[in-house]
Short mmCIF file of C-alpha atoms in Angstrom, two decimals:
data_model
loop_
_atom_site.label_atom_id
_atom_site.label_comp_id
_atom_site.label_asym_id
_atom_site.label_seq_id
_atom_site.Cartn_x
_atom_site.Cartn_y
_atom_site.Cartn_z
CA MET A 1 -2.70 -6.54 -16.05
CA SER A 2 -1.27 -9.65 -18.11
CA LYS A 3 -4.71 -9.57 -20.54
CA GLY A 4 -4.32 -5.80 -21.21
CA LEU A 5 -4.73 -2.36 -19.63
CA ALA A 6 -7.56 -0.11 -20.21
CA ILE A 7 -7.21 3.65 -19.16
CA ILE A 8 -10.45 5.67 -18.89
CA MET A 9 -8.69 9.39 -19.53
CA PHE A 10 -11.02 11.56 -17.97
CA SER A 11 -9.23 14.52 -15.85
CA GLY A 12 -8.10 17.20 -18.12
CA THR A 13 -5.42 18.67 -15.98
CA ALA A 14 -2.16 18.68 -17.29
CA ASP A 15 -0.30 16.47 -14.82
CA LYS A 16 -2.43 13.56 -15.45
CA PHE A 17 -1.47 13.50 -18.95
CA ILE A 18 2.25 12.48 -17.44
CA PRO A 19 0.75 8.78 -16.00
CA LEU A 20 -1.31 8.61 -18.88
CA GLY A 21 1.80 8.65 -21.19
CA VAL A 22 3.97 6.58 -18.94
CA LEU A 23 1.63 3.89 -18.15
CA THR A 24 0.78 3.74 -21.78
CA GLN A 25 4.57 3.55 -22.68
CA THR A 26 5.42 1.11 -19.79
CA ALA A 27 2.70 -1.36 -20.89
CA ALA A 28 3.24 -1.18 -24.47
CA ASN A 29 7.16 -2.12 -23.73
CA LEU A 30 6.10 -4.93 -21.62
CA GLY A 31 3.73 -6.14 -24.38
CA VAL A 32 0.99 -5.49 -22.49
CA PRO A 33 -2.10 -4.30 -24.81
CA VAL A 34 -3.55 -0.76 -23.83
CA ARG A 35 -7.05 0.57 -24.94
CA ILE A 36 -7.45 4.31 -23.92
CA PHE A 37 -10.84 5.91 -23.79
CA VAL A 38 -11.16 9.60 -23.93
CA THR A 39 -13.71 11.89 -22.09
CA GLY A 40 -14.74 14.53 -20.06
CA PHE A 41 -12.42 17.54 -19.75
CA ALA A 42 -9.66 15.42 -21.11
CA THR A 43 -11.21 15.25 -24.68
CA PRO A 44 -10.40 18.62 -25.89
CA TYR A 45 -6.53 17.70 -25.82
CA PHE A 46 -7.07 15.02 -28.24
CA THR A 47 -8.50 17.23 -31.02
CA LYS A 48 -6.50 19.25 -33.69
CA ASN A 49 -7.27 22.18 -31.65
CA LYS A 50 -5.70 21.76 -28.23
CA PRO A 51 -6.51 24.21 -25.19
CA SER A 52 -3.32 25.22 -23.44
CA PRO A 53 -2.36 22.93 -20.47
CA ARG A 54 -4.31 23.86 -17.08
CA PHE A 55 -2.64 22.35 -13.80
CA PRO A 56 -4.23 21.72 -11.01
CA LYS A 57 -4.99 25.30 -8.97
CA GLU A 58 -4.15 23.63 -5.60
CA PHE A 59 -0.43 23.11 -6.84
CA GLU A 60 0.33 25.72 -9.06
CA ASP A 61 3.24 26.90 -7.30
CA MET A 62 4.92 23.48 -7.75
CA VAL A 63 4.23 23.61 -11.46
CA PRO A 64 7.43 25.90 -12.74
CA GLY A 65 9.82 23.47 -10.61
CA LEU A 66 8.38 20.32 -11.96
CA LEU A 67 8.41 21.41 -15.60
CA LYS A 68 12.12 22.25 -15.35
CA GLY A 69 13.00 19.12 -13.74
CA LEU A 70 11.11 17.10 -16.52
CA GLU A 71 12.76 19.75 -18.98
CA LYS A 72 16.51 19.00 -17.64
CA MET A 73 15.73 15.22 -17.71
CA LYS A 74 14.52 15.63 -21.25
CA ALA A 75 11.40 13.87 -20.62
CA PRO A 76 9.57 13.02 -23.77
CA SER A 77 5.84 14.72 -23.76
CA TRP A 78 2.74 12.69 -23.18
CA TYR A 79 1.74 12.92 -26.60
CA ASP A 80 5.33 11.33 -27.98
CA MET A 81 4.77 8.81 -25.27
CA ILE A 82 1.57 7.80 -26.60
CA LYS A 83 2.83 8.01 -30.34
CA GLU A 84 5.66 5.97 -29.58
CA ALA A 85 3.60 3.32 -27.63
CA LYS A 86 1.47 3.03 -30.78
CA GLU A 87 4.60 2.11 -32.92
CA VAL A 88 5.86 -0.38 -30.38
CA GLY A 89 2.83 -2.17 -29.05
CA ASP A 90 -0.78 -2.71 -29.31
CA VAL A 91 -2.23 0.50 -28.20
CA LYS A 92 -5.46 2.40 -29.31
CA VAL A 93 -6.98 5.64 -28.42
CA TYR A 94 -10.74 5.99 -28.45
CA VAL A 95 -12.78 9.18 -27.92
CA CYS A 96 -16.05 8.51 -26.12
CA SER A 97 -19.18 8.87 -28.32
CA LEU A 98 -21.30 10.56 -25.86
CA ILE A 99 -18.73 13.26 -25.17
CA ALA A 100 -17.90 13.83 -28.84
CA GLU A 101 -21.31 14.23 -29.44
CA ALA A 102 -22.12 16.72 -26.78
CA MET A 103 -18.79 18.57 -27.70
CA GLY A 104 -19.90 18.85 -31.23
CA LEU A 105 -16.64 16.65 -32.43
CA LYS A 106 -16.36 14.75 -35.32
CA LYS A 107 -13.80 12.48 -36.51
CA GLU A 108 -12.01 15.38 -38.61
CA ASP A 109 -11.53 17.44 -35.74
CA LEU A 110 -9.89 14.80 -33.75
CA ASP A 111 -6.12 14.53 -33.38
CA PRO A 112 -4.59 11.41 -35.51
CA ILE A 113 -3.39 9.82 -32.62
CA VAL A 114 -7.32 8.91 -32.04
CA ASP A 115 -8.12 5.57 -33.73
CA ASP A 116 -12.01 6.05 -33.59
CA ILE A 117 -14.91 7.33 -31.69
CA VAL A 118 -16.69 4.54 -29.75
CA GLY A 119 -19.46 3.96 -27.33
CA ALA A 120 -18.96 3.05 -23.72
CA THR A 121 -20.59 -0.29 -24.43
CA PHE A 122 -17.92 -1.09 -27.11
CA PHE A 123 -15.07 -0.18 -24.52
CA MET A 124 -16.35 -2.33 -21.75
CA LYS A 125 -16.82 -5.28 -23.89
CA GLU A 126 -13.17 -4.84 -25.72
CA THR A 127 -11.54 -4.36 -22.47
CA ALA A 128 -13.59 -6.99 -20.49
CA GLU A 129 -10.73 -8.90 -19.17
CA TYR A 130 -8.31 -6.20 -18.91
CA GLU A 131 -7.29 -4.20 -15.58
CA VAL A 132 -9.16 -0.87 -15.79
CA ILE A 133 -7.75 2.52 -14.24
CA PHE A 134 -9.89 5.69 -14.21
CA VAL A 135 -7.47 8.63 -14.46
CA MET B 1 -14.71 -7.09 -15.13
CA SER B 2 -16.77 -10.17 -16.12
CA LYS B 3 -17.52 -10.78 -12.37
CA GLY B 4 -18.45 -7.35 -11.59
CA LEU B 5 -17.57 -3.61 -11.58
CA ALA B 6 -16.89 -1.78 -8.30
CA ILE B 7 -16.69 2.02 -8.22
CA ILE B 8 -15.16 3.94 -5.41
CA MET B 9 -17.19 7.15 -5.99
CA PHE B 10 -15.05 9.73 -4.03
CA SER B 11 -14.64 12.75 -6.28
CA GLY B 12 -17.35 15.31 -5.57
CA THR B 13 -17.19 17.52 -9.00
CA ALA B 14 -20.43 17.40 -10.97
CA ASP B 15 -18.29 16.24 -14.26
CA LYS B 16 -17.26 12.82 -12.49
CA PHE B 17 -20.93 11.89 -12.00
CA ILE B 18 -21.27 11.55 -15.71
CA PRO B 19 -18.97 8.83 -16.05
CA LEU B 20 -20.36 7.18 -12.91
CA GLY B 21 -24.06 7.23 -14.31
CA VAL B 22 -22.57 6.09 -17.87
CA LEU B 23 -20.45 3.15 -16.56
CA THR B 24 -22.93 1.90 -13.91
CA GLN B 25 -25.79 1.95 -16.64
CA THR B 26 -23.19 0.28 -19.27
CA ALA B 27 -22.35 -2.33 -16.96
CA ALA B 28 -25.80 -3.13 -15.98
CA ASN B 29 -27.02 -3.37 -19.51
CA LEU B 30 -24.46 -6.02 -20.22
CA GLY B 31 -25.42 -7.87 -17.03
CA VAL B 32 -22.49 -7.01 -15.16
CA PRO B 33 -23.04 -6.36 -11.32
CA VAL B 34 -21.86 -3.00 -10.22
CA ARG B 35 -21.35 -1.96 -6.39
CA ILE B 36 -20.78 1.81 -5.78
CA PHE B 37 -18.97 2.85 -2.60
CA VAL B 38 -19.79 6.41 -2.23
CA THR B 39 -17.34 8.47 0.30
CA GLY B 40 -15.45 12.10 0.20
CA PHE B 41 -17.10 15.00 -1.18
CA ALA B 42 -19.33 12.91 -3.44
CA THR B 43 -21.26 11.97 -0.29
CA PRO B 44 -23.38 15.08 -0.04
CA TYR B 45 -24.80 14.25 -3.08
CA PHE B 46 -26.21 10.93 -2.00
CA THR B 47 -28.20 12.84 0.65
CA LYS B 48 -31.58 14.33 0.41
CA ASN B 49 -30.17 17.76 0.72
CA LYS B 50 -27.89 17.91 -2.17
CA PRO B 51 -25.49 20.77 -2.36
CA SER B 52 -25.60 22.47 -5.98
CA PRO B 53 -23.10 21.03 -8.56
CA ARG B 54 -19.58 22.14 -8.49
CA PHE B 55 -17.35 21.87 -11.66
CA PRO B 56 -13.50 21.68 -11.57
CA LYS B 57 -12.58 25.20 -11.35
CA GLU B 58 -9.79 24.54 -13.99
CA PHE B 59 -12.49 24.01 -16.63
CA GLU B 60 -15.15 26.30 -15.85
CA ASP B 61 -15.17 27.97 -19.06
CA MET B 62 -16.13 25.08 -20.73
CA VAL B 63 -19.01 24.24 -18.62
CA PRO B 64 -21.59 25.94 -20.56
CA GLY B 65 -20.94 24.49 -23.81
CA LEU B 66 -20.84 20.92 -22.23
CA LEU B 67 -24.19 21.27 -20.48
CA LYS B 68 -25.88 22.89 -23.57
CA GLY B 69 -24.55 20.02 -25.55
CA LEU B 70 -25.94 17.22 -23.18
CA GLU B 71 -29.06 18.96 -22.86
CA LYS B 72 -29.36 18.97 -26.75
CA MET B 73 -28.85 15.20 -26.88
CA LYS B 74 -31.07 14.90 -24.06
CA ALA B 75 -28.87 12.74 -21.98
CA PRO B 76 -30.26 11.68 -18.93
CA SER B 77 -28.83 12.89 -15.63
CA TRP B 78 -26.29 10.63 -13.70
CA TYR B 79 -29.15 10.02 -11.06
CA ASP B 80 -31.62 8.63 -13.49
CA MET B 81 -29.05 6.48 -15.04
CA ILE B 82 -28.27 5.12 -11.57
CA LYS B 83 -31.79 4.65 -11.12
CA GLU B 84 -32.44 3.02 -14.29
CA ALA B 85 -29.53 1.02 -13.84
CA LYS B 86 -30.81 -0.08 -10.51
CA GLU B 87 -34.08 -1.60 -12.14
CA VAL B 88 -32.27 -3.33 -15.06
CA GLY B 89 -29.36 -4.99 -13.24
CA ASP B 90 -27.48 -5.88 -9.95
CA VAL B 91 -26.55 -2.63 -8.92
CA LYS B 92 -26.24 -1.56 -5.20
CA VAL B 93 -25.35 2.03 -3.79
CA TYR B 94 -23.61 1.95 -0.61
CA VAL B 95 -22.23 5.19 1.50
CA CYS B 96 -19.20 4.60 3.62
CA SER B 97 -19.76 4.13 7.44
CA LEU B 98 -16.53 6.16 8.26
CA ILE B 99 -17.57 9.31 6.18
CA ALA B 100 -21.14 9.19 6.96
CA GLU B 101 -20.13 9.20 10.85
CA ALA B 102 -17.76 12.05 10.14
CA MET B 103 -20.42 14.04 8.31
CA GLY B 104 -23.02 13.31 11.00
CA LEU B 105 -25.21 11.42 8.59
CA LYS B 106 -27.62 8.87 9.44
CA LYS B 107 -29.55 6.35 7.17
CA GLU B 108 -32.65 8.87 6.91
CA ASP B 109 -30.74 11.58 5.65
CA LEU B 110 -29.69 9.94 2.64
CA ASP B 111 -31.46 9.54 -0.78
CA PRO B 112 -33.68 6.63 -1.51
CA ILE B 113 -31.15 5.54 -4.04
CA VAL B 114 -28.79 4.51 -1.40
CA ASP B 115 -29.25 0.60 -0.33
CA ASP B 116 -27.24 1.08 2.92
CA ILE B 117 -24.32 2.36 5.02
CA VAL B 118 -21.30 -0.23 5.30
CA GLY B 119 -17.68 -0.24 6.00
CA ALA B 120 -14.68 -0.28 3.59
CA THR B 121 -14.23 -4.11 4.73
CA PHE B 122 -17.54 -5.19 3.73
CA PHE B 123 -17.33 -3.65 0.34
CA MET B 124 -13.83 -5.05 -0.24
CA LYS B 125 -15.00 -8.36 0.67
CA GLU B 126 -18.15 -8.00 -1.61
CA THR B 127 -16.08 -6.85 -4.81
CA ALA B 128 -12.91 -9.23 -4.17
CA GLU B 129 -13.27 -10.43 -7.53
CA TYR B 130 -14.81 -7.58 -9.17
CA GLU B 131 -12.63 -4.90 -11.25
CA VAL B 132 -12.27 -1.69 -9.14
CA ILE B 133 -12.06 1.75 -10.26
CA PHE B 134 -11.61 5.05 -8.10
CA VAL B 135 -13.32 8.11 -9.52
CA MET C 1 -8.08 -8.02 -5.44
CA SER C 2 -7.27 -11.60 -4.06
CA LYS C 3 -3.74 -11.47 -5.25
CA GLY C 4 -3.00 -7.93 -4.31
CA LEU C 5 -3.84 -4.17 -4.17
CA ALA C 6 -1.87 -1.72 -6.23
CA ILE C 7 -2.47 2.15 -5.86
CA ILE C 8 -0.87 4.78 -7.97
CA MET C 9 -0.98 7.66 -5.39
CA PHE C 10 -1.00 10.60 -7.79
CA SER C 11 -3.41 13.26 -6.76
CA GLY C 12 -1.87 15.45 -3.96
CA THR C 13 -5.10 17.15 -2.31
CA ALA C 14 -5.56 16.08 1.35
CA ASP C 15 -8.84 14.32 0.82
CA LYS C 16 -7.66 11.61 -1.33
CA PHE C 17 -5.29 10.67 1.62
CA ILE C 18 -8.02 9.57 3.54
CA PRO C 19 -9.14 6.62 1.24
CA LEU C 20 -5.39 5.92 0.91
CA GLY C 21 -5.05 5.12 4.32
CA VAL C 22 -8.35 3.25 4.55
CA LEU C 23 -7.97 1.23 1.56
CA THR C 24 -4.49 0.21 2.74
CA GLN C 25 -5.37 -0.69 6.18
CA THR C 26 -8.42 -2.58 5.40
CA ALA C 27 -6.47 -4.49 2.44
CA ALA C 28 -3.93 -5.22 5.07
CA ASN C 29 -6.13 -6.37 7.75
CA LEU C 30 -7.72 -8.75 5.04
CA GLY C 31 -4.11 -10.46 4.27
CA VAL C 32 -4.26 -8.75 1.06
CA PRO C 33 -0.92 -7.57 -0.07
CA VAL C 34 -0.43 -3.80 -0.86
CA ARG C 35 1.77 -2.04 -3.18
CA ILE C 36 1.55 1.93 -3.05
CA PHE C 37 3.25 3.86 -6.19
CA VAL C 38 3.84 7.67 -5.18
CA THR C 39 3.91 10.13 -8.10
CA GLY C 40 2.58 13.70 -9.20
CA PHE C 41 1.66 16.10 -6.55
CA ALA C 42 1.30 13.28 -3.86
CA THR C 43 4.99 12.88 -3.88
CA PRO C 44 6.25 15.80 -1.56
CA TYR C 45 4.00 14.52 1.11
CA PHE C 46 6.40 11.40 1.24
CA THR C 47 9.26 13.58 1.78
CA LYS C 48 10.73 14.63 5.45
CA ASN C 49 9.79 18.18 4.51
CA LYS C 50 6.02 17.76 3.85
CA PRO C 51 3.89 20.81 2.51
CA SER C 52 0.86 21.65 4.57
CA PRO C 53 -2.30 19.97 3.54
CA ARG C 54 -4.36 21.23 0.62
CA PHE C 55 -8.11 20.60 -0.12
CA PRO C 56 -9.91 20.66 -3.26
CA LYS C 57 -10.57 24.40 -4.18
CA GLU C 58 -14.10 23.39 -4.85
CA PHE C 59 -14.90 22.01 -1.55
CA GLU C 60 -13.24 24.24 0.83
CA ASP C 61 -16.29 25.20 2.83
CA MET C 62 -16.90 21.64 3.51
CA VAL C 63 -13.55 20.93 5.05
CA PRO C 64 -13.90 22.52 8.60
CA GLY C 65 -16.91 20.30 9.45
CA LEU C 66 -15.02 17.20 7.91
CA LEU C 67 -12.16 17.86 9.82
CA LYS C 68 -14.13 18.35 13.11
CA GLY C 69 -16.16 14.91 12.09
CA LEU C 70 -12.89 12.87 11.94
CA GLU C 71 -11.49 14.36 15.09
CA LYS C 72 -14.24 13.82 17.18
CA MET C 73 -14.13 10.08 15.92
CA LYS C 74 -10.43 10.02 16.62
CA ALA C 75 -9.92 8.64 13.15
CA PRO C 76 -6.20 7.96 12.65
CA SER C 77 -4.51 10.07 10.15
CA TRP C 78 -3.36 8.54 6.83
CA TYR C 79 0.24 8.38 7.79
CA ASP C 80 -0.63 6.32 11.00
CA MET C 81 -2.94 4.10 9.04
CA ILE C 82 -0.31 3.39 6.53
CA LYS C 83 2.10 3.08 9.21
CA GLU C 84 -0.04 0.38 11.33
CA ALA C 85 -0.60 -1.40 7.67
CA LYS C 86 2.72 -1.93 7.10
CA GLU C 87 3.37 -3.58 10.56
CA VAL C 88 0.19 -5.94 10.44
CA GLY C 89 0.63 -6.99 6.79
CA ASP C 90 2.57 -6.85 3.36
CA VAL C 91 2.47 -3.33 2.56
CA LYS C 92 5.23 -1.37 0.55
CA VAL C 93 5.48 2.12 -0.35
CA TYR C 94 7.41 3.04 -3.47
CA VAL C 95 8.04 6.57 -4.96
CA CYS C 96 8.03 6.84 -8.79
CA SER C 97 11.69 7.09 -9.89
CA LEU C 98 10.79 9.62 -12.86
CA ILE C 99 9.06 12.18 -10.70
CA ALA C 100 11.81 11.90 -7.93
CA GLU C 101 14.29 12.90 -10.60
CA ALA C 102 12.27 15.77 -11.87
CA MET C 103 11.57 16.94 -8.30
CA GLY C 104 15.11 16.42 -7.52
CA LEU C 105 14.65 13.88 -4.54
CA LYS C 106 16.95 11.30 -3.30
CA LYS C 107 16.31 8.48 -1.02
CA GLU C 108 17.26 10.32 1.76
CA ASP C 109 15.03 13.31 1.57
CA LEU C 110 12.00 10.77 1.89
CA ASP C 111 9.95 9.72 4.65
CA PRO C 112 11.18 6.83 6.43
CA ILE C 113 7.55 5.17 5.38
CA VAL C 114 8.91 5.01 1.66
CA ASP C 115 10.54 1.58 1.13
CA ASP C 116 12.21 2.30 -2.21
CA ILE C 117 12.23 4.50 -5.54
CA VAL C 118 11.35 2.29 -8.35
CA GLY C 119 10.56 2.92 -12.10
CA ALA C 120 7.18 2.29 -13.34
CA THR C 121 8.35 -0.74 -15.13
CA PHE C 122 9.17 -2.58 -11.80
CA PHE C 123 5.86 -1.59 -10.39
CA MET C 124 3.90 -2.77 -13.34
CA LYS C 125 5.60 -6.29 -13.00
CA GLU C 126 5.37 -6.69 -9.53
CA THR C 127 1.74 -5.86 -9.60
CA ALA C 128 0.86 -7.62 -13.01
CA GLU C 129 -1.67 -9.95 -10.97
CA TYR C 130 -2.69 -7.04 -8.57
CA GLU C 131 -6.06 -4.96 -8.80
CA VAL C 132 -4.86 -1.46 -9.61
CA ILE C 133 -6.51 1.68 -8.61
CA PHE C 134 -5.45 5.08 -9.70
CA VAL C 135 -6.05 7.94 -6.78
#
C-alpha cells in the first residue's frame, strides 16, 4: 500500500460507506495517496440528489444499535471523513464514466466532492502500482 | 497490477457481474493478465444452466432505470466482455473445486467460458504476484 | 501476496465466512502471514455471543443444497479453518476498535480466536506490504 490505495466503491448499502470513510482518512493521514472509483449502486450517493441510506436487509435489526453507538462516539459521517481526507492528503474521487452514462448523470449532477468522471482504463492506469480493494 | 489482476468472483448478484466484465476487459486491453476464481453464489452463473439474474434487494427500484440506460448505450453483457477479453489477452476463468464439489458440478456442467476447476492453493500460487480483488 | 495477506472482514452474511476460512487456511499452509481485520456486521460473529448465521436474501433458495453439499464433503467450519490456520501459520485476528466501541464490545466479550482490538491505522501500517482484500 506504500504507493497508494485504490478503492473501487461499488456497493451502495450504507454500512459500506463507513469503511470507505475510515480507510480513506487513515491512508490520507499516513501520507498514502487514495483514488476512489465510484460505480454501481454507490453512485447515486455521490450526486447532489442523494437517496436515503439503505442498510443490508439481513442486518436491519442491528442498525439502530450501531447508529446509536456511532452517534454516542460522535463519529464523523463518511462524507466528512472523505472531505477532511481531501484537505489533508492526496485523495481524489472519480465517478465511473460507464455508470454515469447509464444513469444519465453529468458533471453538474455530481456532488462537489467528486473530482472527475473517468473511465476504467484511466483509473487502472493511474492506480497501476496501488493496492486495490473492491468495496 | 502490472504483473496481473486476480479476481475472486464470489458475489452472485447481477450488478457485480458488470465490474467483473469491465475490469477483465480493461485489464486485457492494457495487456495485463487476468485470472478469475469463481466461487460462492456466483458459480451457478458459470454453468450451462444459468439461474436468472438477481439484483440486490436493497436497490431493486433502481434496476429498471439502470438496465434501460445500459441497453441504450448498447453496453455488452458481462459474458461477452469476458469472452472478448479472452480473445484479446491472457485471461483464464477457473471454478473453485470446493464449491464445485459442494454444488455437485462437474467439468461438463460448466459454461465453455470456464477453463478449469482448480483449488484455492493453485489459484493463490498462480496469482502470487498479482493484484487481488474480491468481488 | 508473497509478503502477506490482509483480509478486511466486513460483510456479515454466512456465505462470506467460507472464503474467509479457505483463504486464511490456504495462505497459512503456503507460509504466507495473514492478518484479519474484523469490522462491520461481521463483528458479532467474533464475539462469545454469536448471532445465528444469515445468508443473503437473494440466494436463500440455494442455501439448503449448499449446506448439504458442504456437510457431505465434511468441509470444516470457517471457525475451525481459522483456528487450525492459527496453529499452522502466522495468523492474527483483530477486531476494529471503532466498531468495537460503536457496538459496546470489550476484549472479554470477544471470542478467544480474536488476538486483539486495534485501530485502522495500526492495521494499515502492519499490512503495508501485504495484499489486501475486502470481504
